[in-house]
XYZ file of N, CA, C and O in Angstrom:
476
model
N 1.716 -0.580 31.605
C 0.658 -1.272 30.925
C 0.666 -0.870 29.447
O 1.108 0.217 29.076
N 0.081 -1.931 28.495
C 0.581 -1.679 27.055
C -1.498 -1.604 26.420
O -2.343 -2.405 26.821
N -1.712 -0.725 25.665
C -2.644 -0.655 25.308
C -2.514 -0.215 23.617
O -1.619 0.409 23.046
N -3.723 -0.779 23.111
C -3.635 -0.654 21.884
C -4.335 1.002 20.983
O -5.319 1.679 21.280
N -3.390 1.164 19.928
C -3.899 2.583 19.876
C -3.722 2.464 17.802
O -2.954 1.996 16.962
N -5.015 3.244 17.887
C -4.543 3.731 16.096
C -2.691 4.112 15.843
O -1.919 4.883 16.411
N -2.567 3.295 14.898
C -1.184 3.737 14.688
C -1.040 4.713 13.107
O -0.871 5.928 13.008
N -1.164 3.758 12.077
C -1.394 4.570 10.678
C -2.519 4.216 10.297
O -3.046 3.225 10.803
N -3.251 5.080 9.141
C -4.689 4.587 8.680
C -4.487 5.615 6.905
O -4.101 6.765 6.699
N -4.891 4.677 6.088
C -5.394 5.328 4.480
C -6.729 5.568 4.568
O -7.579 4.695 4.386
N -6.925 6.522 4.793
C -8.600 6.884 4.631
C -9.141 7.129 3.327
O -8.682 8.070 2.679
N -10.352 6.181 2.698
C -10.778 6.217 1.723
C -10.161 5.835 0.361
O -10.529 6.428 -0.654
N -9.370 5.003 0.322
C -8.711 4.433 -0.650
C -9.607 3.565 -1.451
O -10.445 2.821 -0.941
N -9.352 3.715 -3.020
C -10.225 2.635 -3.900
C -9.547 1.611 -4.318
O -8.384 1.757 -4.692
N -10.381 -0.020 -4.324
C -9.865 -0.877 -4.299
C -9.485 -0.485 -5.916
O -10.170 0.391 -6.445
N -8.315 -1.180 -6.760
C -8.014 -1.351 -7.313
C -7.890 -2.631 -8.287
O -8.177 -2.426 -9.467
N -7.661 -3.378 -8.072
C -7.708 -4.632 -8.003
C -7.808 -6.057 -7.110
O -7.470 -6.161 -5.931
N -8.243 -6.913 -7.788
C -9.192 -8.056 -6.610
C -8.495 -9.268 -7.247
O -8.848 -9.668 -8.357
N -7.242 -10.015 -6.365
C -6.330 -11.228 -7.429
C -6.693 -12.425 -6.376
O -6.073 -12.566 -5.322
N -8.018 -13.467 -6.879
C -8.558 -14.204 -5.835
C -7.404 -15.881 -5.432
O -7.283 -16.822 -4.648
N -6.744 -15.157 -6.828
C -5.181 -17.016 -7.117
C -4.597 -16.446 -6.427
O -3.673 -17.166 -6.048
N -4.535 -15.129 -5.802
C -2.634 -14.847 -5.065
C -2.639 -15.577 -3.673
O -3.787 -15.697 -3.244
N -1.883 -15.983 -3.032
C -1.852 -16.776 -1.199
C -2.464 -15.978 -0.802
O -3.536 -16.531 -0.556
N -2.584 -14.455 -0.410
C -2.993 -13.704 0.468
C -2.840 -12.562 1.014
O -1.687 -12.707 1.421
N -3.139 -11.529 1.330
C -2.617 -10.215 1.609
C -3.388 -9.580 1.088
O -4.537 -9.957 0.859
N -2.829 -8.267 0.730
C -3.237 -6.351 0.525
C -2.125 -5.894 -0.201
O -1.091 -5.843 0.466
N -2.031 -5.520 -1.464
C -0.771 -4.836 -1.770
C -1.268 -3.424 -1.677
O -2.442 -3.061 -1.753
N -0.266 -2.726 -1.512
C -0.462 -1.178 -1.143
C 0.787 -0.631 -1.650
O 1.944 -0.999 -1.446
N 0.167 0.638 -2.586
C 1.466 1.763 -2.944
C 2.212 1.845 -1.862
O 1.760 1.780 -0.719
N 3.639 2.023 -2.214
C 4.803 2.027 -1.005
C 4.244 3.411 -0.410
O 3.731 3.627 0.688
N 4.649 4.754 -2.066
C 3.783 5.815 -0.985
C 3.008 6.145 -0.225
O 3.008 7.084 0.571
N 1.939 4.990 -0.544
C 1.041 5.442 1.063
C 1.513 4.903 2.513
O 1.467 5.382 3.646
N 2.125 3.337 1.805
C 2.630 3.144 3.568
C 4.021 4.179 4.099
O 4.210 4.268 5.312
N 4.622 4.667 3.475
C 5.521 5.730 3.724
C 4.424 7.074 4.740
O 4.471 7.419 5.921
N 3.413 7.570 3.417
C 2.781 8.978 4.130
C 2.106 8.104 5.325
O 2.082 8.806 6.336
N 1.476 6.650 5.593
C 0.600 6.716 6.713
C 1.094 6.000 7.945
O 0.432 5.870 8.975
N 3.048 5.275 7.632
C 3.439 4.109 8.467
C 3.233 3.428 8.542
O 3.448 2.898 9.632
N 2.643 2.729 7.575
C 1.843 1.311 7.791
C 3.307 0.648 7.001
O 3.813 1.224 6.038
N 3.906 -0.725 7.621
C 4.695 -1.626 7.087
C 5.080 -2.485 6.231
O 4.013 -3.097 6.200
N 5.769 -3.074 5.461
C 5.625 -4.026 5.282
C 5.369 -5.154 5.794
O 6.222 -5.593 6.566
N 4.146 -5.976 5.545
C 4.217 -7.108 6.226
C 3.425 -7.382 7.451
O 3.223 -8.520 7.874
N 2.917 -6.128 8.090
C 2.215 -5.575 8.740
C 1.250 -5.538 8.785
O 0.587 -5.110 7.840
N 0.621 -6.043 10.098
C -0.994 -6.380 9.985
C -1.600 -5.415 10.168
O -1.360 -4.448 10.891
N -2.687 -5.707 9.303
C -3.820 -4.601 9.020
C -5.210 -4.784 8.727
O -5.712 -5.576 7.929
N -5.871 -3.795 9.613
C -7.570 -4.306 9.489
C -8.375 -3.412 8.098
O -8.187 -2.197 8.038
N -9.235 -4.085 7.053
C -9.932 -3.189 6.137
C -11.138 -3.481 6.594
O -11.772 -4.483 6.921
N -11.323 -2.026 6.512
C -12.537 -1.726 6.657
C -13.314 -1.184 5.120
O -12.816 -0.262 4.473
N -14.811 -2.030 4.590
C -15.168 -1.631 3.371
C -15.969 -0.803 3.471
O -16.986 -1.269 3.987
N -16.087 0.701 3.132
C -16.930 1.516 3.060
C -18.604 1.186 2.555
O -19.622 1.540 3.149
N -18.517 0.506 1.449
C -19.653 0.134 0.498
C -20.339 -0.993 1.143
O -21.554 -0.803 1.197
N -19.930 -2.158 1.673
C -20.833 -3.324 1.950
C -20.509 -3.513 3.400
O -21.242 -4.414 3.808
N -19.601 -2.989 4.533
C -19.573 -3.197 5.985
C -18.576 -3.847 6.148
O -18.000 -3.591 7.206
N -17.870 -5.013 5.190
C -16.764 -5.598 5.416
C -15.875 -5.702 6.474
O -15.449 -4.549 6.426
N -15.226 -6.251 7.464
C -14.229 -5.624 8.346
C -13.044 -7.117 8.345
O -13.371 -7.992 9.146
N -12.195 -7.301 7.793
C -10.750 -7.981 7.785
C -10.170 -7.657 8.243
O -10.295 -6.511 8.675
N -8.923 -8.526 8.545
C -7.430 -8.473 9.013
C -7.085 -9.278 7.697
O -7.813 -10.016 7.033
N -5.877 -8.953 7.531
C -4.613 -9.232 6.763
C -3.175 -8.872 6.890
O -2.676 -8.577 7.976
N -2.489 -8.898 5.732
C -1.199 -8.434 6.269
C -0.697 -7.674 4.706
O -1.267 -7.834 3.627
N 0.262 -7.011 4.916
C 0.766 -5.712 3.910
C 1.698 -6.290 2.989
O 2.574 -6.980 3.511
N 1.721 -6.165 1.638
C 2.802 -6.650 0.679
C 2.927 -5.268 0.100
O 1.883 -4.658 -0.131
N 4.061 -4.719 -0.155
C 4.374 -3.521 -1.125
C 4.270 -3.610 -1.948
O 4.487 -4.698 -2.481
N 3.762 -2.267 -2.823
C 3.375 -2.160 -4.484
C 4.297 -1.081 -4.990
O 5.256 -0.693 -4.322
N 4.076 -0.732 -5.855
C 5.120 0.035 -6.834
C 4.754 1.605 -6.453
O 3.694 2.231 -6.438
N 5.835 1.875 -6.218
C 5.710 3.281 -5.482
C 4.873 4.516 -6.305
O 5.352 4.905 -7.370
N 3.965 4.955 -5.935
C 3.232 6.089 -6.876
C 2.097 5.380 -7.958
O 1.378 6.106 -8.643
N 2.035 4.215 -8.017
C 1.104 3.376 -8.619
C -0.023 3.183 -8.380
O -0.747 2.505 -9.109
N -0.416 3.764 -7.265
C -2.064 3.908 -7.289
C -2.645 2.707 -6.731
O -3.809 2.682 -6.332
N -1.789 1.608 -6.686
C -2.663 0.331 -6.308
C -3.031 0.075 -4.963
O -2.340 0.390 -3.994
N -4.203 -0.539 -4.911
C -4.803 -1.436 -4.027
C -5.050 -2.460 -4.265
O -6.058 -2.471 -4.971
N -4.561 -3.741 -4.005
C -5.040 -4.965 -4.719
C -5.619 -5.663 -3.491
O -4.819 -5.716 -2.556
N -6.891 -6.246 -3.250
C -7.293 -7.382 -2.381
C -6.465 -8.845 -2.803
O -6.234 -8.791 -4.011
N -6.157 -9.605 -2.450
C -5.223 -10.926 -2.750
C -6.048 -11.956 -2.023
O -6.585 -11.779 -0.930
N -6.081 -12.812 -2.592
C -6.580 -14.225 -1.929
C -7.708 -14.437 -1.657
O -8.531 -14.341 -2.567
N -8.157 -14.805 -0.295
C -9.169 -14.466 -0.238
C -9.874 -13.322 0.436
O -11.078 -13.363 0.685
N -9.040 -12.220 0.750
C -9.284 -10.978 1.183
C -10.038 -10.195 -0.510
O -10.618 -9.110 -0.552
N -9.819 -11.023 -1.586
C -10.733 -10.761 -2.792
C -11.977 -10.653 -2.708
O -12.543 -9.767 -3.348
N -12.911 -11.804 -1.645
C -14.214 -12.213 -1.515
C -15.097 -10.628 -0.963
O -16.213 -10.113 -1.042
N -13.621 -10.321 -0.345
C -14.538 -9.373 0.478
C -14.542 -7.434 0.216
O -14.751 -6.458 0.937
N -14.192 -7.661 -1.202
C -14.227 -6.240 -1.713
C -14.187 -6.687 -3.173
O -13.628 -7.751 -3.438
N -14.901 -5.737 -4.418
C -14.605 -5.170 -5.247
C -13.684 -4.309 -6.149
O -12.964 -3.484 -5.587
N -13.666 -4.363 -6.769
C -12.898 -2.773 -7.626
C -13.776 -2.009 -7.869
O -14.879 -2.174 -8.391
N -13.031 -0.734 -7.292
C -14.189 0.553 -7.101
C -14.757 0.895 -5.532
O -15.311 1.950 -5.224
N -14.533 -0.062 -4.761
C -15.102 -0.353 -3.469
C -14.238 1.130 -2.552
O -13.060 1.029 -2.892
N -14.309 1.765 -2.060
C -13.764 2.152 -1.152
C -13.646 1.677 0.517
O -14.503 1.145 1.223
N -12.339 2.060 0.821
C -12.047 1.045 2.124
C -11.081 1.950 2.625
O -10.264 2.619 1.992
N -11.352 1.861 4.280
C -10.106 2.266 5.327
C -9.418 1.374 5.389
O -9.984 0.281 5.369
N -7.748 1.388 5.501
C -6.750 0.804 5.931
C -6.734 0.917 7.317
O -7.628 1.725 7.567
N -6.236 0.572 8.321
C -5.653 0.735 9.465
C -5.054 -0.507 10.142
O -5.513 -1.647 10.222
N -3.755 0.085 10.670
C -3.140 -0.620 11.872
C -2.885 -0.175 13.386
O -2.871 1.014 13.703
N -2.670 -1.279 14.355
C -2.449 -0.433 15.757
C -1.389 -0.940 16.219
O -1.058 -2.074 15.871
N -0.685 -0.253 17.042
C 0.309 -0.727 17.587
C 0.071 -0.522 19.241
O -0.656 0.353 19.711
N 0.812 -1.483 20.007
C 1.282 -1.372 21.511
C 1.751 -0.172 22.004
O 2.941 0.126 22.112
N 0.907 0.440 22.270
C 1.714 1.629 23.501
C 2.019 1.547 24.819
O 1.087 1.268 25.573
N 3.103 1.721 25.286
C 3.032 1.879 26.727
C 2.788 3.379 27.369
O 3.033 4.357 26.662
N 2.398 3.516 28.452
C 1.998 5.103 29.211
C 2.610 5.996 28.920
O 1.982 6.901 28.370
N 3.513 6.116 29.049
C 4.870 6.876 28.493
C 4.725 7.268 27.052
O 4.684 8.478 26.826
N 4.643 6.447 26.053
C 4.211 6.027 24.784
C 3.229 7.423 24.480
O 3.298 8.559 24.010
N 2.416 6.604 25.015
C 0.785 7.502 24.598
C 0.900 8.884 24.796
O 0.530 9.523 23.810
N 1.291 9.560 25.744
C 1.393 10.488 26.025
C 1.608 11.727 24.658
O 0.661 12.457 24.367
N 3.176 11.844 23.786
C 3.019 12.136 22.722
C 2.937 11.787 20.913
O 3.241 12.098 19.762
N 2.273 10.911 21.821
C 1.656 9.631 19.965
C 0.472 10.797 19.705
O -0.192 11.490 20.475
N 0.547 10.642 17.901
C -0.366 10.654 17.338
C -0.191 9.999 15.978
O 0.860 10.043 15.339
N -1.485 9.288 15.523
C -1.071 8.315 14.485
C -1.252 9.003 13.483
O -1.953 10.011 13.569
N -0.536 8.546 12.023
C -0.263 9.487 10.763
C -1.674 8.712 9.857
O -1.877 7.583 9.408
N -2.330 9.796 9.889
C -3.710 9.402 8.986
C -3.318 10.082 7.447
O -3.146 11.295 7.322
N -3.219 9.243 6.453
C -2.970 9.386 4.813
C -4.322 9.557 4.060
O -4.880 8.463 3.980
N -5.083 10.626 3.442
C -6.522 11.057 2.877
C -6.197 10.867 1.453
O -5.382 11.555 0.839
N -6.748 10.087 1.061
C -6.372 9.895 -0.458
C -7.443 10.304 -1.622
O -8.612 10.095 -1.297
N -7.242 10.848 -2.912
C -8.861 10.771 -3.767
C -8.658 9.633 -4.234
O -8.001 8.640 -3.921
N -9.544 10.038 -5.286
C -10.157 8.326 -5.784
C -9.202 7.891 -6.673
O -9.869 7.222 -7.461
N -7.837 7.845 -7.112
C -7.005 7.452 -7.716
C -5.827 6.976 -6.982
O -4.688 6.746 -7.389
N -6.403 6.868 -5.679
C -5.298 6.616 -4.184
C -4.211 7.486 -4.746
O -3.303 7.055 -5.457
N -4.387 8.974 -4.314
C -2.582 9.820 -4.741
C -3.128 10.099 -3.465
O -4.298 10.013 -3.093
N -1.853 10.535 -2.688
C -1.964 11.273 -0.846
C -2.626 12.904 -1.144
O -1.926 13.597 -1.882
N -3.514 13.340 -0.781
C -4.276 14.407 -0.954
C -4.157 15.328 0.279
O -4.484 16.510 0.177
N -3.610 14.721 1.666
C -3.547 15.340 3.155
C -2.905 14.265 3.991
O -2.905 13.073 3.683
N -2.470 14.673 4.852
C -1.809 13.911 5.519
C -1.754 14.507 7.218
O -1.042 15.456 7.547
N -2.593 13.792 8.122
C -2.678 14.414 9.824
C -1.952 13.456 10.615
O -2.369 12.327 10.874
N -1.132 13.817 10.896
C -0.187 12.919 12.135
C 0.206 13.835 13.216
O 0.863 13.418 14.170
């Protein structure tokens, strides 16, 4: 049986920028999807600290060490700059699976640089 489980998560990341003309997505420093596994391309739920927000979208890469968070499209409507927000994705586990999973959580300060890292 396949059940769904936290896979990577950016905890506390600040939005950066909000581009409401782009098609759609989340751009994200490569380094964080590196420290937390999150993909390219890869769906992902934000969660907005400040107003309750909760989306799905999907992952476009940003410039490695750049600090960015950009909301795109209309994932713009639903955050600010300055906003803080959880990233997270999950993936399919099977029994076997679960057993020694643990997902790589990325703690960032307020300039999104990786500050800790629990996996």
């Amino acid at each position: 049986m396949l059940s769904e489980f936290l896979y990577g998560k950016i905890h506390r990341a600040t939005v950066t920028e909000a581009n409401l003309e782009y098609v759609g997505s989340i751009t994200i420093d490569k380094a964080l999807l590196t420290a937390s596994g999150i993909k390219k391309n890869q769906k992902v739920e934000i969660l907005n600290i400040n107003n309750g927000e909760r989306f799905s979208t999907y992952v476009i890469e940003g410039k490695e060490n750049s600090g960015i968070i950009c909301l795109n499209g209309a994932a713009a409507r639903k955050a600010q700059v300055k906003d803080k927000i959880i990233i997270v994705a999950y993936a399919l586990l099977n029994d076997e699976e679960q057993k020694n999973f643990s997902p790589k959580i990325a703690h960032v300060d307020d300039n999104n640089k990786l500050i800790d890292l629990n996996d």
